[in-house]
Amino acid sequence: MIDQLPVGLSIAGALLLIALGLTFTFGQMGVINMAHGEFIMAGAYTAYLLQDLADDKAVFLALPVAFGVAGAMGLILERLAIRRFYGRPLDTLLLTWGVSLVLQQLARDLFGAPNVNVTAPGLLEGRLALGGMTIPYTRLFIMVLAVACVAAIWLYMNRSRQGRRMRAVMQNRELAACSGVVTERVDQLTFFIGSGLAGVAGVALTLIGPIGPSLGTNYIVDAFLVVVAGGLGRLRGAVLAALALGLLNSFVEFWTDASSAKVVVFVAIVAFLQVRPQGMFVLRSRALT
């Protein structure tokens, strides 16, 4: 039971890394991007390709490279297609679902259908004994990476000029445009950052197990649940929801099996949304009554 705690925290860290990108694209822009899972896959395969250059250091080298690769893919998708469907979430769902199928088939053509492994760095071999439990260094690295990404996003959103512009567009797009904010550029940057974070999550997932063309589909639904349960566009809500879902999934799976754990998690989310349909945290705004 004690050893399930770091397992749950590492699952929470992976979910949080995935959900951070969705917090931008779905929570702030209202775009249901089903291709987000394929950006995760792109980040994972980036680490796989870099093994020939960096051997067991590929994971460290792949973090910034995967951010750029997945971010560029997201930017291209936003420029070529999604920009024409803003304000139409169901249309973006169908569009990006089709794109995700195309990207999965492209990955099968390039890398093959079987799963492949990425060698973990030598620095992450072994376990840390702490308080009666053992934590693999790979899972500890995922936790630290998730905390670092949350801190970086918080600083960006609250301390940078571009981050404040992004928040302004999220809260009131029309008023932000009237104030001189170029909302189109903000949308491009938002989609780039959100997609890039998916690439970083993909690199982290290579430390958990093998990767394949359908890697993203195994996590995308849970990541959407994290965003919805935490509150659309709310960073602290995503953090708390990821922790809750990761720990719940870990402990329930310990007592039952993976399928039963998924069912329990879904039931818990449905029950929670019955009580708080807008999630843990809601963006406060003034409205005419």
mmCIF file of C-alpha atoms in Angstrom:
data_model
loop_
_atom_site.group_PDB
_atom_site.id
_atom_site.type_symbol
_atom_site.label_atom_id
_atom_site.label_comp_id
_atom_site.label_asym_id
_atom_site.label_seq_id
_atom_site.Cartn_x
_atom_site.Cartn_y
_atom_site.Cartn_z
ATOM 1 C CA MET A 1 0.000 0.000 0.000
ATOM 2 C CA ILE A 2 2.804 2.416 0.887
ATOM 3 C CA ASP A 3 4.578 1.748 -2.388
ATOM 4 C CA GLN A 4 1.393 2.669 -4.275
ATOM 5 C CA LEU A 5 1.791 6.290 -3.187
ATOM 6 C CA PRO A 6 4.764 7.100 -5.476
ATOM 7 C CA VAL A 7 3.072 5.124 -8.266
ATOM 8 C CA GLY A 8 -0.037 7.277 -7.891
ATOM 9 C CA LEU A 9 2.019 10.467 -7.729
ATOM 10 C CA SER A 10 3.913 9.551 -10.901
ATOM 11 C CA ILE A 11 0.627 8.810 -12.697
ATOM 12 C CA ALA A 12 -0.649 12.150 -11.442
ATOM 13 C CA GLY A 13 2.516 13.834 -12.750
ATOM 14 C CA ALA A 14 2.083 12.288 -16.199
ATOM 15 C CA LEU A 15 -1.609 13.233 -16.314
ATOM 16 C CA LEU A 16 -0.763 16.748 -15.205
ATOM 17 C CA LEU A 17 1.856 17.168 -17.937
ATOM 18 C CA ILE A 18 -0.739 16.123 -20.528
ATOM 19 C CA ALA A 19 -3.522 18.188 -18.976
ATOM 20 C CA LEU A 20 -1.381 21.337 -18.844
ATOM 21 C CA GLY A 21 -1.440 21.522 -22.631
ATOM 22 C CA LEU A 22 -5.193 20.930 -22.703
ATOM 23 C CA THR A 23 -5.628 23.674 -20.106
ATOM 24 C CA PHE A 24 -4.445 26.094 -22.794
ATOM 25 C CA THR A 25 -6.131 24.687 -25.892
ATOM 26 C CA PHE A 26 -9.371 23.421 -24.342
ATOM 27 C CA GLY A 27 -9.721 25.351 -21.117
ATOM 28 C CA GLN A 28 -8.761 28.750 -22.528
ATOM 29 C CA MET A 29 -9.513 28.534 -26.253
ATOM 30 C CA GLY A 30 -12.530 26.214 -26.186
ATOM 31 C CA VAL A 31 -10.948 23.884 -28.770
ATOM 32 C CA ILE A 32 -11.582 20.162 -28.222
ATOM 33 C CA ASN A 33 -8.321 18.912 -29.674
ATOM 34 C CA MET A 34 -8.469 15.131 -30.024
ATOM 35 C CA ALA A 35 -5.115 15.246 -31.829
ATOM 36 C CA HIS A 36 -3.472 16.258 -28.547
ATOM 37 C CA GLY A 37 -2.746 12.584 -27.939
ATOM 38 C CA GLU A 38 -0.802 12.385 -31.189
ATOM 39 C CA PHE A 39 1.330 15.336 -30.119
ATOM 40 C CA ILE A 40 2.163 13.226 -27.053
ATOM 41 C CA MET A 41 3.093 10.393 -29.406
ATOM 42 C CA ALA A 42 5.283 12.761 -31.436
ATOM 43 C CA GLY A 43 7.192 13.750 -28.302
ATOM 44 C CA ALA A 44 7.724 10.111 -27.356
ATOM 45 C CA TYR A 45 9.014 9.184 -30.820
ATOM 46 C CA THR A 46 11.326 12.211 -30.719
ATOM 47 C CA ALA A 47 13.083 10.637 -27.739
ATOM 48 C CA TYR A 48 13.160 7.314 -29.584
ATOM 49 C CA LEU A 49 14.842 8.860 -32.643
ATOM 50 C CA LEU A 50 17.387 10.755 -30.555
ATOM 51 C CA GLN A 51 18.688 7.518 -29.033
ATOM 52 C CA ASP A 52 21.039 7.135 -31.994
ATOM 53 C CA LEU A 53 22.616 10.512 -31.194
ATOM 54 C CA ALA A 54 22.574 10.650 -27.414
ATOM 55 C CA ASP A 55 22.329 6.994 -26.322
ATOM 56 C CA ASP A 56 20.880 6.855 -22.799
ATOM 57 C CA LYS A 57 20.844 10.667 -22.502
ATOM 58 C CA ALA A 58 18.155 10.875 -25.197
ATOM 59 C CA VAL A 59 15.376 11.612 -22.694
ATOM 60 C CA PHE A 60 17.106 14.747 -21.392
ATOM 61 C CA LEU A 61 17.958 15.982 -24.887
ATOM 62 C CA ALA A 62 14.454 15.212 -26.150
ATOM 63 C CA LEU A 63 12.642 17.468 -23.671
ATOM 64 C CA PRO A 64 13.290 20.799 -25.471
ATOM 65 C CA VAL A 65 13.328 19.152 -28.916
ATOM 66 C CA ALA A 66 9.972 17.441 -28.339
ATOM 67 C CA PHE A 67 8.499 20.717 -27.095
ATOM 68 C CA GLY A 68 9.493 22.375 -30.358
ATOM 69 C CA VAL A 69 8.364 19.474 -32.576
ATOM 70 C CA ALA A 70 4.947 19.037 -30.966
ATOM 71 C CA GLY A 71 4.491 22.815 -30.706
ATOM 72 C CA ALA A 72 5.213 23.224 -34.410
ATOM 73 C CA MET A 73 2.719 20.464 -35.245
ATOM 74 C CA GLY A 74 0.077 22.192 -33.157
ATOM 75 C CA LEU A 75 0.820 25.566 -34.731
ATOM 76 C CA ILE A 76 0.491 24.111 -38.234
ATOM 77 C CA LEU A 77 -2.819 22.482 -37.295
ATOM 78 C CA GLU A 78 -4.109 25.748 -35.838
ATOM 79 C CA ARG A 79 -3.074 27.793 -38.871
ATOM 80 C CA LEU A 80 -4.352 25.397 -41.530
ATOM 81 C CA ALA A 81 -7.594 24.197 -40.003
ATOM 82 C CA ILE A 82 -8.628 25.053 -36.447
ATOM 83 C CA ARG A 83 -8.574 28.837 -36.931
ATOM 84 C CA ARG A 84 -11.650 28.446 -39.153
ATOM 85 C CA PHE A 85 -13.612 26.630 -36.433
ATOM 86 C CA TYR A 86 -13.239 28.848 -33.360
ATOM 87 C CA GLY A 87 -16.480 28.965 -31.406
ATOM 88 C CA ARG A 88 -17.583 25.608 -32.845
ATOM 89 C CA PRO A 89 -16.290 23.012 -30.347
ATOM 90 C CA LEU A 90 -18.094 20.013 -31.841
ATOM 91 C CA ASP A 91 -16.662 20.796 -35.257
ATOM 92 C CA THR A 92 -13.156 21.014 -33.811
ATOM 93 C CA LEU A 93 -13.724 17.651 -32.114
ATOM 94 C CA LEU A 94 -14.567 15.951 -35.412
ATOM 95 C CA LEU A 95 -11.791 17.741 -37.270
ATOM 96 C CA THR A 96 -9.036 16.909 -34.801
ATOM 97 C CA TRP A 97 -10.291 13.336 -34.396
ATOM 98 C CA GLY A 98 -9.776 12.856 -38.122
ATOM 99 C CA VAL A 99 -6.331 14.419 -37.876
ATOM 100 C CA SER A 100 -5.455 12.078 -34.998
ATOM 101 C CA LEU A 101 -6.338 9.031 -37.113
ATOM 102 C CA VAL A 102 -4.149 10.315 -39.941
ATOM 103 C CA LEU A 103 -1.209 10.918 -37.583
ATOM 104 C CA GLN A 104 -1.553 7.470 -36.028
ATOM 105 C CA GLN A 105 -1.430 5.821 -39.440
ATOM 106 C CA LEU A 106 1.538 7.984 -40.404
ATOM 107 C CA ALA A 107 3.363 6.802 -37.268
ATOM 108 C CA ARG A 108 2.635 3.175 -38.189
ATOM 109 C CA ASP A 109 4.038 3.748 -41.676
ATOM 110 C CA LEU A 110 7.193 5.411 -40.337
ATOM 111 C CA PHE A 111 7.941 3.399 -37.187
ATOM 112 C CA GLY A 112 5.847 0.251 -37.542
ATOM 113 C CA ALA A 113 2.879 -0.966 -35.511
ATOM 114 C CA PRO A 114 4.776 -2.772 -32.686
ATOM 115 C CA ASN A 115 5.649 -0.830 -29.568
ATOM 116 C CA VAL A 116 9.241 0.269 -29.025
ATOM 117 C CA ASN A 117 11.279 1.147 -25.942
ATOM 118 C CA VAL A 118 13.364 4.177 -25.060
ATOM 119 C CA THR A 119 16.413 3.563 -22.889
ATOM 120 C CA ALA A 120 16.168 5.357 -19.565
ATOM 121 C CA PRO A 121 19.167 7.531 -18.635
ATOM 122 C CA GLY A 122 21.772 5.915 -16.412
ATOM 123 C CA LEU A 123 21.275 8.699 -13.892
ATOM 124 C CA LEU A 124 17.695 7.515 -13.362
ATOM 125 C CA GLU A 125 18.522 3.894 -12.621
ATOM 126 C CA GLY A 126 17.805 2.635 -9.133
ATOM 127 C CA ARG A 127 15.371 3.567 -6.390
ATOM 128 C CA LEU A 128 15.135 6.002 -3.527
ATOM 129 C CA ALA A 129 14.162 4.631 -0.121
ATOM 130 C CA LEU A 130 12.071 7.159 1.761
ATOM 131 C CA GLY A 131 9.861 6.672 4.797
ATOM 132 C CA GLY A 132 9.276 2.964 4.304
ATOM 133 C CA MET A 133 8.580 3.205 0.586
ATOM 134 C CA THR A 134 10.791 2.910 -2.480
ATOM 135 C CA ILE A 135 10.518 5.385 -5.343
ATOM 136 C CA PRO A 136 12.099 4.579 -8.723
ATOM 137 C CA TYR A 137 14.201 7.473 -9.938
ATOM 138 C CA THR A 138 12.320 7.452 -13.251
ATOM 139 C CA ARG A 139 9.003 8.128 -11.531
ATOM 140 C CA LEU A 140 10.633 10.701 -9.250
ATOM 141 C CA PHE A 141 11.917 12.471 -12.363
ATOM 142 C CA ILE A 142 8.374 12.611 -13.779
ATOM 143 C CA MET A 143 7.125 14.220 -10.550
ATOM 144 C CA VAL A 144 9.913 16.802 -10.567
ATOM 145 C CA LEU A 145 9.319 17.537 -14.256
ATOM 146 C CA ALA A 146 5.609 18.103 -13.624
ATOM 147 C CA VAL A 147 6.349 20.500 -10.744
ATOM 148 C CA ALA A 148 8.877 22.395 -12.877
ATOM 149 C CA CYS A 149 6.394 22.754 -15.749
ATOM 150 C CA VAL A 150 3.657 24.019 -13.426
ATOM 151 C CA ALA A 151 6.044 26.574 -11.916
ATOM 152 C CA ALA A 152 7.186 27.726 -15.362
ATOM 153 C CA ILE A 153 3.599 28.122 -16.589
ATOM 154 C CA TRP A 154 2.585 30.024 -13.470
ATOM 155 C CA LEU A 155 5.496 32.433 -13.897
ATOM 156 C CA TYR A 156 4.689 32.844 -17.586
ATOM 157 C CA MET A 157 0.992 33.511 -16.976
ATOM 158 C CA ASN A 158 1.470 35.893 -14.063
ATOM 159 C CA ARG A 159 4.830 37.586 -14.602
ATOM 160 C CA SER A 160 5.231 37.991 -18.361
ATOM 161 C CA ARG A 161 3.557 40.482 -20.663
ATOM 162 C CA GLN A 162 2.542 37.801 -23.151
ATOM 163 C CA GLY A 163 1.076 35.701 -20.348
ATOM 164 C CA ARG A 164 -1.090 38.586 -19.206
ATOM 165 C CA ARG A 165 -2.285 39.045 -22.776
ATOM 166 C CA MET A 166 -3.198 35.384 -22.887
ATOM 167 C CA ARG A 167 -5.217 35.717 -19.689
ATOM 168 C CA ALA A 168 -6.950 38.803 -21.051
ATOM 169 C CA VAL A 169 -8.016 36.979 -24.206
ATOM 170 C CA MET A 170 -9.247 34.048 -22.125
ATOM 171 C CA GLN A 171 -11.382 36.266 -19.895
ATOM 172 C CA ASN A 172 -12.820 38.591 -22.544
ATOM 173 C CA ARG A 173 -11.651 38.243 -26.131
ATOM 174 C CA GLU A 174 -13.624 41.215 -27.489
ATOM 175 C CA LEU A 175 -12.455 43.627 -24.802
ATOM 176 C CA ALA A 176 -8.854 42.432 -25.191
ATOM 177 C CA ALA A 177 -9.035 43.089 -28.936
ATOM 178 C CA CYS A 178 -10.427 46.580 -28.308
ATOM 179 C CA SER A 179 -7.511 47.216 -25.943
ATOM 180 C CA GLY A 180 -4.972 46.558 -28.688
ATOM 181 C CA VAL A 181 -4.190 42.886 -28.080
ATOM 182 C CA VAL A 182 -3.697 40.990 -31.340
ATOM 183 C CA THR A 183 -5.836 37.998 -30.447
ATOM 184 C CA GLU A 184 -4.785 36.003 -33.510
ATOM 185 C CA ARG A 185 -1.136 36.024 -32.410
ATOM 186 C CA VAL A 186 -2.152 35.120 -28.875
ATOM 187 C CA ASP A 187 -4.111 32.145 -30.218
ATOM 188 C CA GLN A 188 -1.092 30.966 -32.206
ATOM 189 C CA LEU A 189 1.243 31.185 -29.222
ATOM 190 C CA THR A 190 -1.303 29.538 -26.933
ATOM 191 C CA PHE A 191 -1.700 26.589 -29.265
ATOM 192 C CA PHE A 192 2.062 26.299 -29.691
ATOM 193 C CA ILE A 193 2.664 26.175 -25.934
ATOM 194 C CA GLY A 194 -0.207 23.764 -25.285
ATOM 195 C CA SER A 195 0.944 21.383 -28.004
ATOM 196 C CA GLY A 196 4.579 21.672 -26.932
ATOM 197 C CA LEU A 197 3.668 20.613 -23.396
ATOM 198 C CA ALA A 198 2.074 17.501 -24.898
ATOM 199 C CA GLY A 199 5.433 16.695 -26.478
ATOM 200 C CA VAL A 200 7.152 17.033 -23.094
ATOM 201 C CA ALA A 201 4.546 14.680 -21.614
ATOM 202 C CA GLY A 202 5.318 12.175 -24.358
ATOM 203 C CA VAL A 203 8.996 12.156 -23.398
ATOM 204 C CA ALA A 204 8.041 11.566 -19.762
ATOM 205 C CA LEU A 205 5.828 8.617 -20.729
ATOM 206 C CA THR A 206 8.802 6.842 -22.306
ATOM 207 C CA LEU A 207 10.077 6.337 -18.752
ATOM 208 C CA ILE A 208 6.920 4.454 -17.744
ATOM 209 C CA GLY A 209 6.696 1.857 -20.501
ATOM 210 C CA PRO A 210 6.920 1.104 -24.244
ATOM 211 C CA ILE A 211 5.531 3.564 -26.768
ATOM 212 C CA GLY A 212 3.559 3.057 -29.945
ATOM 213 C CA PRO A 213 1.254 4.790 -32.446
ATOM 214 C CA SER A 214 -1.715 4.588 -30.058
ATOM 215 C CA LEU A 215 0.164 5.951 -27.041
ATOM 216 C CA GLY A 216 -1.836 9.176 -26.839
ATOM 217 C CA THR A 217 -5.243 7.511 -26.952
ATOM 218 C CA ASN A 218 -4.467 5.717 -23.680
ATOM 219 C CA TYR A 219 -4.202 9.027 -21.805
ATOM 220 C CA ILE A 220 -6.221 11.650 -23.660
ATOM 221 C CA VAL A 221 -9.606 10.882 -22.032
ATOM 222 C CA ASP A 222 -8.131 10.973 -18.518
ATOM 223 C CA ALA A 223 -6.411 14.264 -19.329
ATOM 224 C CA PHE A 224 -9.701 15.814 -20.464
ATOM 225 C CA LEU A 225 -11.280 14.628 -17.217
ATOM 226 C CA VAL A 226 -8.522 16.401 -15.275
ATOM 227 C CA VAL A 227 -9.199 19.678 -17.100
ATOM 228 C CA VAL A 228 -12.981 19.443 -16.686
ATOM 229 C CA ALA A 229 -12.871 18.404 -13.020
ATOM 230 C CA GLY A 230 -10.314 21.079 -12.160
ATOM 231 C CA GLY A 231 -12.223 23.851 -13.926
ATOM 232 C CA LEU A 232 -11.679 25.073 -17.463
ATOM 233 C CA GLY A 233 -8.483 27.098 -17.746
ATOM 234 C CA ARG A 234 -7.680 26.874 -14.021
ATOM 235 C CA LEU A 235 -4.089 25.815 -13.362
ATOM 236 C CA ARG A 236 -4.489 24.982 -9.666
ATOM 237 C CA GLY A 237 -7.628 23.006 -10.461
ATOM 238 C CA ALA A 238 -5.715 20.898 -12.972
ATOM 239 C CA VAL A 239 -3.002 20.211 -10.369
ATOM 240 C CA LEU A 240 -5.467 19.076 -7.701
ATOM 241 C CA ALA A 241 -7.582 17.040 -10.121
ATOM 242 C CA ALA A 242 -4.506 15.263 -11.513
ATOM 243 C CA LEU A 243 -3.378 14.368 -7.985
ATOM 244 C CA ALA A 244 -6.823 13.057 -7.066
ATOM 245 C CA LEU A 245 -7.242 10.982 -10.223
ATOM 246 C CA GLY A 246 -3.701 9.615 -10.158
ATOM 247 C CA LEU A 247 -3.878 8.489 -6.533
ATOM 248 C CA LEU A 248 -7.416 7.117 -6.888
ATOM 249 C CA ASN A 249 -6.468 5.137 -9.994
ATOM 250 C CA SER A 250 -3.320 3.762 -8.337
ATOM 251 C CA PHE A 251 -4.950 2.549 -5.128
ATOM 252 C CA VAL A 252 -8.077 1.132 -6.773
ATOM 253 C CA GLU A 253 -5.948 -0.722 -9.334
ATOM 254 C CA PHE A 254 -3.887 -2.157 -6.452
ATOM 255 C CA TRP A 255 -7.004 -3.738 -4.930
ATOM 256 C CA THR A 256 -8.745 -4.720 -8.180
ATOM 257 C CA ASP A 257 -7.427 -4.405 -11.753
ATOM 258 C CA ALA A 258 -6.803 -1.734 -14.393
ATOM 259 C CA SER A 259 -10.279 -1.968 -15.982
ATOM 260 C CA SER A 260 -12.087 -1.702 -12.650
ATOM 261 C CA ALA A 261 -9.901 1.247 -11.678
ATOM 262 C CA LYS A 262 -10.932 3.096 -14.859
ATOM 263 C CA VAL A 263 -14.591 2.476 -14.076
ATOM 264 C CA VAL A 264 -14.220 3.748 -10.515
ATOM 265 C CA VAL A 265 -12.409 6.882 -11.718
ATOM 266 C CA PHE A 266 -15.122 7.648 -14.294
ATOM 267 C CA VAL A 267 -17.894 7.111 -11.734
ATOM 268 C CA ALA A 268 -16.101 9.380 -9.252
ATOM 269 C CA ILE A 269 -15.742 12.138 -11.865
ATOM 270 C CA VAL A 270 -19.410 11.885 -12.882
ATOM 271 C CA ALA A 271 -20.487 12.049 -9.241
ATOM 272 C CA PHE A 272 -18.223 15.034 -8.594
ATOM 273 C CA LEU A 273 -19.527 16.930 -11.629
ATOM 274 C CA GLN A 274 -23.081 16.390 -10.399
ATOM 275 C CA VAL A 275 -22.148 18.433 -7.339
ATOM 276 C CA ARG A 276 -19.813 20.937 -9.035
ATOM 277 C CA PRO A 277 -20.598 20.950 -12.770
ATOM 278 C CA GLN A 278 -18.106 23.768 -13.429
ATOM 279 C CA GLY A 279 -15.216 21.991 -11.718
ATOM 280 C CA MET A 280 -13.221 22.731 -8.600
ATOM 281 C CA PHE A 281 -12.437 26.338 -9.493
ATOM 282 C CA VAL A 282 -14.487 28.717 -11.609
ATOM 283 C CA LEU A 283 -13.306 31.894 -13.288
ATOM 284 C CA ARG A 284 -15.079 34.740 -11.514
ATOM 285 C CA SER A 285 -16.534 37.452 -13.681
ATOM 286 C CA ARG A 286 -19.116 40.200 -13.506
ATOM 287 C CA ALA A 287 -22.313 39.660 -15.414
ATOM 288 C CA LEU A 288 -25.450 41.715 -15.930
ATOM 289 C CA THR A 289 -28.524 40.271 -14.263
#
